[in-house]
Amino acid sequence: MTNDPRVMRPIPYMGVIYVVAEAMKLGFRNGHPDWCNLGQGQPEVGVIEGAPPRLMDIHLEPIDHAYGHICGTEELRQVVADHYNRLYRQGKASKYTAENVCIASGGRLMLSRIFATLGEVNLAYQTPDYTAYQDMIEYHQHRFTPVLLPATEEDGFSVSPTTLEREVVSRGIGAFVVSNPCNPTGNVIQGSDLKSYAEIARTHKMLLILDEFYSHFIYGKDGSPGSGPVSGASYVEDVNKDPLLLVDGLTKSFRYPGWRLSWAVGPAEMIDTIGRAASAIDGGASRLVQRAAMAVLEPKRADGETDALRKAFSKKRNLMVEHLKQMNIRCCPEPEGTFYCWASIKELPAPLNRGEVFFTEALKHRVMTVPGAFFDVNPGNRRHGVSPFESWVRFSFGPPLDNVAMGLERLESMLSVTV
Ligand SMILES: Cc1ncc(COP(=O)(O)O)c(C=O)c1O
């Protein structure tokens, strides 16, 4: 061990990285055909039925050798603005332009840039939510104060608009970060609830940071493919005044996680501030990837990809929900978004009713899962004791159908022996 803890602090593996590290000790390698990664945070990246061919070439221009604008190339920023106007702002007077878009190398970097711009506010968050928020928030705790908002199982672990407004007023919330669709619960705030979120942000001048990385993974209550994506962009009145920052990219909905390409869409002044923060953090995204990204968002290709995605993933979603039910594992809620099932294992016999034990046992069957406690975002570990999500597990249907099915069968046989 060469690390002197006075010089370099110990950093534990978080969330999915821990899962992968533990599985690797038992022989897991990415793409290993005899492992089922139901812990996986990425969608399958190969060919799926009905989707346009995967992009396989990248074209360079001499200008790509130079630094680009910190917020991204003018061309890609405009393409992203057009994408939002086409999907969410038809018939609305106020439209997004290139000035409303900032580009970064991946979602986590964009979120980190945004957190770096926050002043001395009360920053609200919910649990369970995306594991990386914990570290991202902790890096800035000397400036802003994290505030946990109450979200109940009955509400699908999401914060109702009534609760949000009450908390914003009574606790002086200046910003709220939330993934929608939610990783890990698959809950989607949409329609009138999403409209209310936008109204609360507007009325109380609260910055609403909507992490919409799973915006195109939308299903009906019955599990059928949703008719289209969901974004807070539909409920913005004035694109330059409403304090909504929408964060998304190519990682999940376009199935190019390795490209590391994300964007934030919001009021031009906020976008400019994010760019200023980025100049000290990362210096801007790769011009090569930005050039390639324009082809991904070409309307016919983008719609072809995301329509096919909803069809393919709804099949896997339904398969998983059904199999888990048969195993006495209850999805709550049954996902209307993402590619995850957030499920209670309370009814399983002890000690398998604890996420950590379930995870360790499933690894022996070459199946990876993620213990629910990992999503108990807890900046500074201020809350003590056993996590309320100790008996919860996140199951991913990100891998191809056959592999998901194999993983579920293995879990069934694991439980049939131990029950
Ligand atoms: C809710 C959410 N936001 C953002 C990200 C970050 O994506 P990226 O891999 O582009 O950093 C993820 C990835 O797991 C996610 O689940």
Short mmCIF file of C-alpha atoms in Angstrom, two decimals, residues 2 9 23 81 234 255 280 393 402 416:
data_model
loop_
_atom_site.label_atom_id
_atom_site.label_comp_id
_atom_site.label_asym_id
_atom_site.label_seq_id
_atom_site.Cartn_x
_atom_site.Cartn_y
_atom_site.Cartn_z
CA THR A 2 1.74 3.20 -1.13
CA ARG A 9 -7.75 9.90 1.15
CA ALA A 23 -17.73 -10.30 -9.42
CA ALA A 81 -31.69 22.41 -29.31
CA SER A 234 -42.55 20.03 -22.29
CA ARG A 255 -27.01 3.19 -26.35
CA ALA A 280 -11.38 24.74 -14.75
CA VAL A 393 -32.42 -5.00 -4.75
CA ASP A 402 -31.34 -14.22 -23.64
CA SER A 416 -35.60 -23.24 -5.17
#
